[in-house]
Each structure stands twice: as C-alpha cells, then as structure tokens.
Amino acid sequence: MSTRTAVCPGSFDPPTLGHVDIIGRTAALFDQVVVAVLVNESKTGRFPVPDRLAMLRDAVAAYPNVTVESFSGLLVDLCRAHDAAAIVKGVRGPADVEYELAMAHMNRHLTGVETLLVPARPEWTFVSSGLVTEVARLGGDVSGLVPSEVQARLDDVSAVAATDSPEQSDSGD
Ligand code: PNS
C-alpha cells in the first residue's frame, strides 16, 4: 500500500494551538504529514523562520508521523517533491474559506493537487498569529492559545516591544 502524505502549509508566525490542532487531526488521517513554513523572501515576518521551525517542532513532537521544514518557492513544487496527496488547511470562518478557495483552485490548476479545508474547532476560531502577537506585546495573557514554547518567546517579544510586520498574512495568520 502506498504512503499517503499531506502537506500543512502556512506562515506559522507564530504557531498557535489552532494550527497544532489542525496538524494533529491531519496526522490522524494521513500516513505522513509535512508541516511547511513557506518563506516569502521579500518580507521580514514577526519571527525568524528558524524560530518558527523550532516552535513548531516542539509543538508537534508528540506526533511521530509529522515532520517540519521550511520552503521557499511555490507550494505545489513542495507538494510534488513529497508526492503529496493533499494540502490541508484549517478554516475559522467564511473569510478564511474565501481566502483559501482562490489558492486551492490555483494549486489544483497548476498541478492537480487537491486542498482539504478542515473546520477549526470553535475554541480556536478567534485565534490568529497576528492577534496573539499583538495581545502578548501589549501585556495580555495568551496562555492557552499558543504552545508553551511560543508563549515563552512571546513573553520575550512583549518585553522588548517588537515590531509587528506580518510576512504574508492576508488571513491575519
Ligand atoms: O499561513 P497563511 O498565510 O495562511 O499561509 C499562506 C501560504 C504560505 C500557504 C501561501 O501564501 C503559499 O502557499 N505561499 C507559497 C507560495 C505559493 O505557492 N503561492 C501561490 C499560492 S496559490
């Protein structure tokens, strides 16, 4: 039987528990899951890519069939390299669906790869990378919304008044 691989792509800037939930649910459905931090060379982002990889690896350590990597280029090329059966993304509501649909159609147009949109659990529908960063920077409590490793780094960020320059966040994520 062939191995079924899914790619969970995103900016993960930083990862939230909403992201981790989608990754875990994908890991239960596929043999292998590649979590891919897509790098946009022309934008800075909130956290350096190596930090995002470290935070993600820590957050998904419990899933033996999940790997984490970064990729600079077209998502469909990464999918081809892994012979991925599907791209999986979480959606929190209609705005996310609208944002994801165009990309799903484009990626299918380019290579035929399918995108599966997984509904976020209700408890994560208000959580985004941008919002948790802003709340933490202004001294708010985001524990319970982000993995512990992210919480620790957000505490540092709030201590040093970081600049907030989202990498590629049409969806706020
Ligand atoms: O976390 P996000 O911002 O929702 O993730 C968006 C992401 C990184 C998945 C998307 O911007 C992407 O696929 N970028 C890689 C470049 C690419 O393939 N662009 C064409 C998308 S149809």
PDB file of C-alpha atoms and ligand atoms in Angstrom:
ATOM      1  CA  MET A   1       0.000   0.000   0.000  1.00  0.00           C
ATOM      2  CA  SER A   2       1.378   3.436  -0.884  1.00  0.00           C
ATOM      3  CA  THR A   3       2.094   6.075   1.729  1.00  0.00           C
ATOM      4  CA  ARG A   4      -0.396   8.956   1.789  1.00  0.00           C
ATOM      5  CA  THR A   5       1.284  12.256   2.554  1.00  0.00           C
ATOM      6  CA  ALA A   6      -0.400  15.568   3.375  1.00  0.00           C
ATOM      7  CA  VAL A   7       1.235  18.982   3.423  1.00  0.00           C
ATOM      8  CA  CYS A   8       0.094  21.522   6.036  1.00  0.00           C
ATOM      9  CA  PRO A   9       1.497  24.839   4.775  1.00  0.00           C
ATOM     10  CA  GLY A  10       1.465  28.240   6.387  1.00  0.00           C
ATOM     11  CA  SER A  11       3.352  31.204   7.703  1.00  0.00           C
ATOM     12  CA  PHE A  12       3.111  29.950  11.316  1.00  0.00           C
ATOM     13  CA  ASP A  13       4.263  33.359  12.503  1.00  0.00           C
ATOM     14  CA  PRO A  14       3.964  32.231  15.259  1.00  0.00           C
ATOM     15  CA  PRO A  15       2.205  28.823  15.509  1.00  0.00           C
ATOM     16  CA  THR A  16      -0.993  28.775  17.574  1.00  0.00           C
ATOM     17  CA  LEU A  17      -2.892  25.919  19.213  1.00  0.00           C
ATOM     18  CA  GLY A  18      -5.351  26.255  16.314  1.00  0.00           C
ATOM     19  CA  HIS A  19      -2.534  25.311  13.924  1.00  0.00           C
ATOM     20  CA  VAL A  20      -1.427  22.447  16.167  1.00  0.00           C
ATOM     21  CA  ASP A  21      -4.991  21.097  16.308  1.00  0.00           C
ATOM     22  CA  ILE A  22      -5.258  21.028  12.500  1.00  0.00           C
ATOM     23  CA  ILE A  23      -1.854  19.332  12.239  1.00  0.00           C
ATOM     24  CA  GLY A  24      -2.843  16.681  14.796  1.00  0.00           C
ATOM     25  CA  ARG A  25      -6.153  15.963  13.075  1.00  0.00           C
ATOM     26  CA  THR A  26      -4.343  15.697   9.737  1.00  0.00           C
ATOM     27  CA  ALA A  27      -1.829  13.297  11.303  1.00  0.00           C
ATOM     28  CA  ALA A  28      -4.739  11.019  12.247  1.00  0.00           C
ATOM     29  CA  LEU A  29      -5.946  10.902   8.631  1.00  0.00           C
ATOM     30  CA  PHE A  30      -2.682  10.570   6.676  1.00  0.00           C
ATOM     31  CA  ASP A  31       0.379   8.330   6.951  1.00  0.00           C
ATOM     32  CA  GLN A  32       2.773  11.273   6.835  1.00  0.00           C
ATOM     33  CA  VAL A  33       2.326  14.998   7.388  1.00  0.00           C
ATOM     34  CA  VAL A  34       4.809  17.605   6.226  1.00  0.00           C
ATOM     35  CA  VAL A  35       4.322  20.913   8.031  1.00  0.00           C
ATOM     36  CA  ALA A  36       5.825  23.538   5.753  1.00  0.00           C
ATOM     37  CA  VAL A  37       6.771  27.056   6.765  1.00  0.00           C
ATOM     38  CA  LEU A  38       6.535  28.914   3.462  1.00  0.00           C
ATOM     39  CA  VAL A  39       9.172  31.615   3.244  1.00  0.00           C
ATOM     40  CA  ASN A  40       8.458  34.864   1.460  1.00  0.00           C
ATOM     41  CA  GLU A  41      11.947  36.269   0.771  1.00  0.00           C
ATOM     42  CA  SER A  42      10.604  39.787   0.216  1.00  0.00           C
ATOM     43  CA  LYS A  43       9.037  40.144   3.677  1.00  0.00           C
ATOM     44  CA  THR A  44      10.507  40.009   7.159  1.00  0.00           C
ATOM     45  CA  GLY A  45       7.824  38.386   9.284  1.00  0.00           C
ATOM     46  CA  ARG A  46       7.387  38.577  13.058  1.00  0.00           C
ATOM     47  CA  PHE A  47       9.648  35.669  13.994  1.00  0.00           C
ATOM     48  CA  PRO A  48      12.722  34.444  12.094  1.00  0.00           C
ATOM     49  CA  VAL A  49      11.999  31.249  10.150  1.00  0.00           C
ATOM     50  CA  PRO A  50      14.424  29.107  12.251  1.00  0.00           C
ATOM     51  CA  ASP A  51      12.494  30.188  15.372  1.00  0.00           C
ATOM     52  CA  ARG A  52       9.182  29.242  13.771  1.00  0.00           C
ATOM     53  CA  LEU A  53      10.603  25.823  12.862  1.00  0.00           C
ATOM     54  CA  ALA A  54      11.840  25.297  16.424  1.00  0.00           C
ATOM     55  CA  MET A  55       8.483  26.330  17.926  1.00  0.00           C
ATOM     56  CA  LEU A  56       6.585  24.036  15.526  1.00  0.00           C
ATOM     57  CA  ARG A  57       8.897  21.068  16.114  1.00  0.00           C
ATOM     58  CA  ASP A  58       8.408  21.423  19.840  1.00  0.00           C
ATOM     59  CA  ALA A  59       4.618  21.720  19.448  1.00  0.00           C
ATOM     60  CA  VAL A  60       4.209  18.619  17.242  1.00  0.00           C
ATOM     61  CA  ALA A  61       6.789  16.401  18.954  1.00  0.00           C
ATOM     62  CA  ALA A  62       4.015  14.053  20.114  1.00  0.00           C
ATOM     63  CA  TYR A  63       3.146  13.087  16.530  1.00  0.00           C
ATOM     64  CA  PRO A  64       5.641  10.560  15.131  1.00  0.00           C
ATOM     65  CA  ASN A  65       4.364  10.928  11.543  1.00  0.00           C
ATOM     66  CA  VAL A  66       4.778  14.727  11.399  1.00  0.00           C
ATOM     67  CA  THR A  67       7.884  16.486  10.089  1.00  0.00           C
ATOM     68  CA  VAL A  68       8.536  20.212   9.899  1.00  0.00           C
ATOM     69  CA  GLU A  69      10.512  22.060   7.245  1.00  0.00           C
ATOM     70  CA  SER A  70      10.754  25.422   5.540  1.00  0.00           C
ATOM     71  CA  PHE A  71      10.357  26.030   1.841  1.00  0.00           C
ATOM     72  CA  SER A  72      10.958  28.998  -0.403  1.00  0.00           C
ATOM     73  CA  GLY A  73       9.026  28.823  -3.639  1.00  0.00           C
ATOM     74  CA  LEU A  74       5.733  27.530  -4.935  1.00  0.00           C
ATOM     75  CA  LEU A  75       3.787  25.313  -2.578  1.00  0.00           C
ATOM     76  CA  VAL A  76       2.920  22.972  -5.443  1.00  0.00           C
ATOM     77  CA  ASP A  77       6.628  22.298  -6.025  1.00  0.00           C
ATOM     78  CA  LEU A  78       6.988  21.213  -2.404  1.00  0.00           C
ATOM     79  CA  CYS A  79       3.907  19.007  -2.793  1.00  0.00           C
ATOM     80  CA  ARG A  80       5.428  17.425  -5.890  1.00  0.00           C
ATOM     81  CA  ALA A  81       8.734  16.807  -4.101  1.00  0.00           C
ATOM     82  CA  HIS A  82       6.874  14.917  -1.368  1.00  0.00           C
ATOM     83  CA  ASP A  83       4.418  13.268  -3.755  1.00  0.00           C
ATOM     84  CA  ALA A  84       1.700  14.736  -1.510  1.00  0.00           C
ATOM     85  CA  ALA A  85      -1.869  13.534  -1.901  1.00  0.00           C
ATOM     86  CA  ALA A  86      -3.324  16.750  -0.496  1.00  0.00           C
ATOM     87  CA  ILE A  87      -2.755  20.159   1.003  1.00  0.00           C
ATOM     88  CA  VAL A  88      -4.625  20.541   4.308  1.00  0.00           C
ATOM     89  CA  LYS A  89      -5.553  23.916   5.814  1.00  0.00           C
ATOM     90  CA  GLY A  90      -7.746  24.969   8.697  1.00  0.00           C
ATOM     91  CA  VAL A  91     -10.561  27.474   8.219  1.00  0.00           C
ATOM     92  CA  ARG A  92     -12.061  29.545  11.027  1.00  0.00           C
ATOM     93  CA  GLY A  93     -14.956  31.054   9.104  1.00  0.00           C
ATOM     94  CA  PRO A  94     -16.162  32.436   5.768  1.00  0.00           C
ATOM     95  CA  ALA A  95     -13.281  34.907   5.411  1.00  0.00           C
ATOM     96  CA  ASP A  96     -10.759  32.077   5.641  1.00  0.00           C
ATOM     97  CA  VAL A  97     -12.743  29.975   3.167  1.00  0.00           C
ATOM     98  CA  GLU A  98     -12.787  32.822   0.674  1.00  0.00           C
ATOM     99  CA  TYR A  99      -9.040  33.394   1.107  1.00  0.00           C
ATOM    100  CA  GLU A 100      -8.261  29.682   0.786  1.00  0.00           C
ATOM    101  CA  LEU A 101     -10.528  28.970  -2.190  1.00  0.00           C
ATOM    102  CA  ALA A 102      -8.553  31.008  -4.699  1.00  0.00           C
ATOM    103  CA  MET A 103      -5.311  29.346  -3.603  1.00  0.00           C
ATOM    104  CA  ALA A 104      -6.899  25.895  -3.662  1.00  0.00           C
ATOM    105  CA  HIS A 105      -8.135  26.432  -7.223  1.00  0.00           C
ATOM    106  CA  MET A 106      -4.775  27.854  -8.302  1.00  0.00           C
ATOM    107  CA  ASN A 107      -2.820  24.956  -6.800  1.00  0.00           C
ATOM    108  CA  ARG A 108      -5.164  22.429  -8.432  1.00  0.00           C
ATOM    109  CA  HIS A 109      -4.855  24.302 -11.728  1.00  0.00           C
ATOM    110  CA  LEU A 110      -1.050  24.184 -11.504  1.00  0.00           C
ATOM    111  CA  THR A 111      -0.547  20.510 -10.633  1.00  0.00           C
ATOM    112  CA  GLY A 112      -3.869  18.844  -9.863  1.00  0.00           C
ATOM    113  CA  VAL A 113      -3.130  18.701  -6.122  1.00  0.00           C
ATOM    114  CA  GLU A 114      -6.284  18.806  -4.002  1.00  0.00           C
ATOM    115  CA  THR A 115      -6.779  21.059  -0.965  1.00  0.00           C
ATOM    116  CA  LEU A 116      -8.812  19.873   2.011  1.00  0.00           C
ATOM    117  CA  LEU A 117     -10.247  22.637   4.197  1.00  0.00           C
ATOM    118  CA  VAL A 118     -10.734  21.468   7.782  1.00  0.00           C
ATOM    119  CA  PRO A 119     -13.077  23.449  10.067  1.00  0.00           C
ATOM    120  CA  ALA A 120     -11.238  24.886  13.053  1.00  0.00           C
ATOM    121  CA  ARG A 121     -12.608  23.801  16.417  1.00  0.00           C
ATOM    122  CA  PRO A 122     -14.925  26.505  17.811  1.00  0.00           C
ATOM    123  CA  GLU A 123     -12.483  27.291  20.631  1.00  0.00           C
ATOM    124  CA  TRP A 124      -9.837  28.379  18.104  1.00  0.00           C
ATOM    125  CA  THR A 125     -11.974  30.412  15.703  1.00  0.00           C
ATOM    126  CA  PHE A 126     -10.913  33.753  17.229  1.00  0.00           C
ATOM    127  CA  VAL A 127      -7.217  32.865  17.408  1.00  0.00           C
ATOM    128  CA  SER A 128      -4.742  34.161  14.828  1.00  0.00           C
ATOM    129  CA  SER A 129      -0.980  34.588  14.811  1.00  0.00           C
ATOM    130  CA  GLY A 130      -1.342  38.337  14.388  1.00  0.00           C
ATOM    131  CA  LEU A 131      -3.811  38.752  17.227  1.00  0.00           C
ATOM    132  CA  VAL A 132      -1.896  36.661  19.768  1.00  0.00           C
ATOM    133  CA  THR A 133       1.295  38.554  18.948  1.00  0.00           C
ATOM    134  CA  GLU A 134      -0.393  41.921  19.400  1.00  0.00           C
ATOM    135  CA  VAL A 135      -2.107  40.919  22.636  1.00  0.00           C
ATOM    136  CA  ALA A 136       1.130  39.480  24.070  1.00  0.00           C
ATOM    137  CA  ARG A 137       3.126  42.544  23.048  1.00  0.00           C
ATOM    138  CA  LEU A 138       0.684  44.773  24.884  1.00  0.00           C
ATOM    139  CA  GLY A 139       0.907  42.641  28.011  1.00  0.00           C
ATOM    140  CA  GLY A 140      -2.196  40.464  27.584  1.00  0.00           C
ATOM    141  CA  ASP A 141      -2.405  36.807  28.537  1.00  0.00           C
ATOM    142  CA  VAL A 142      -2.355  34.413  25.587  1.00  0.00           C
ATOM    143  CA  SER A 143      -1.621  31.275  27.587  1.00  0.00           C
ATOM    144  CA  GLY A 144      -3.974  28.524  26.474  1.00  0.00           C
ATOM    145  CA  LEU A 145      -3.984  29.899  22.936  1.00  0.00           C
ATOM    146  CA  VAL A 146      -0.419  29.079  21.878  1.00  0.00           C
ATOM    147  CA  PRO A 147       2.015  26.197  22.552  1.00  0.00           C
ATOM    148  CA  SER A 148       4.253  26.657  25.605  1.00  0.00           C
ATOM    149  CA  GLU A 149       7.370  27.292  23.520  1.00  0.00           C
ATOM    150  CA  VAL A 150       5.545  30.061  21.660  1.00  0.00           C
ATOM    151  CA  GLN A 151       4.293  31.510  24.927  1.00  0.00           C
ATOM    152  CA  ALA A 152       7.876  31.740  26.190  1.00  0.00           C
ATOM    153  CA  ARG A 153       9.041  33.549  23.054  1.00  0.00           C
ATOM    154  CA  LEU A 154       6.030  35.871  23.035  1.00  0.00           C
ATOM    155  CA  ASP A 155       6.920  36.820  26.605  1.00  0.00           C
ATOM    156  CA  ASP A 156      10.357  37.870  25.297  1.00  0.00           C
ATOM    157  CA  VAL A 157       8.775  39.758  22.421  1.00  0.00           C
ATOM    158  CA  SER A 158       6.456  41.641  24.743  1.00  0.00           C
ATOM    159  CA  ALA A 159       9.423  42.512  26.931  1.00  0.00           C
ATOM    160  CA  VAL A 160      11.348  44.110  24.068  1.00  0.00           C
ATOM    161  CA  ALA A 161       8.456  45.844  22.226  1.00  0.00           C
ATOM    162  CA  ALA A 162       8.926  44.043  18.924  1.00  0.00           C
ATOM    163  CA  THR A 163       7.950  45.432  15.547  1.00  0.00           C
ATOM    164  CA  ASP A 164       4.982  43.671  14.045  1.00  0.00           C
ATOM    165  CA  SER A 165       5.487  43.131  10.310  1.00  0.00           C
ATOM    166  CA  PRO A 166       3.432  40.193   9.110  1.00  0.00           C
ATOM    167  CA  GLU A 167       5.049  38.137   6.385  1.00  0.00           C
ATOM    168  CA  GLN A 168       2.144  37.130   4.182  1.00  0.00           C
ATOM    169  CA  SER A 169      -0.972  37.444   6.189  1.00  0.00           C
ATOM    170  CA  ASP A 170      -3.999  38.205   4.047  1.00  0.00           C
ATOM    171  CA  SER A 171      -5.890  35.997   6.507  1.00  0.00           C
ATOM    172  CA  GLY A 172      -4.359  37.609   9.601  1.00  0.00           C
ATOM    173  CA  ASP A 173      -2.476  34.385  10.152  1.00  0.00           C
TER     174      ASP A 173
HETATM  175  O1  PNS B   1      -0.463  30.996   6.970  1.00  0.00           O
HETATM  176  P1  PNS B   1      -1.001  31.519   5.675  1.00  0.00           P
HETATM  177  O2  PNS B   1      -0.624  32.963   5.497  1.00  0.00           O
HETATM  178  O3  PNS B   1      -2.455  31.267   5.520  1.00  0.00           O
HETATM  179  O4  PNS B   1      -0.266  30.675   4.525  1.00  0.00           O
HETATM  180  C1  PNS B   1      -0.350  31.062   3.160  1.00  0.00           C
HETATM  181  C2  PNS B   1       0.637  30.219   2.350  1.00  0.00           C
HETATM  182  C3  PNS B   1       2.047  30.389   2.898  1.00  0.00           C
HETATM  183  C4  PNS B   1       0.220  28.766   2.420  1.00  0.00           C
HETATM  184  C5  PNS B   1       0.581  30.718   0.869  1.00  0.00           C
HETATM  185  O5  PNS B   1       0.876  32.076   0.833  1.00  0.00           O
HETATM  186  C6  PNS B   1       1.535  29.939  -0.023  1.00  0.00           C
HETATM  187  O6  PNS B   1       1.226  28.843  -0.453  1.00  0.00           O
HETATM  188  N1  PNS B   1       2.730  30.525  -0.310  1.00  0.00           N
HETATM  189  C7  PNS B   1       3.762  29.878  -1.082  1.00  0.00           C
HETATM  190  C8  PNS B   1       3.907  30.494  -2.470  1.00  0.00           C
HETATM  191  C9  PNS B   1       2.840  29.972  -3.413  1.00  0.00           C
HETATM  192  O7  PNS B   1       2.760  28.802  -3.731  1.00  0.00           O
HETATM  193  N2  PNS B   1       1.972  30.912  -3.854  1.00  0.00           N
HETATM  194  C10 PNS B   1       0.846  30.590  -4.698  1.00  0.00           C
HETATM  195  C11 PNS B   1      -0.323  30.151  -3.854  1.00  0.00           C
HETATM  196  S1  PNS B   1      -1.718  29.668  -4.860  1.00  0.00           S
END
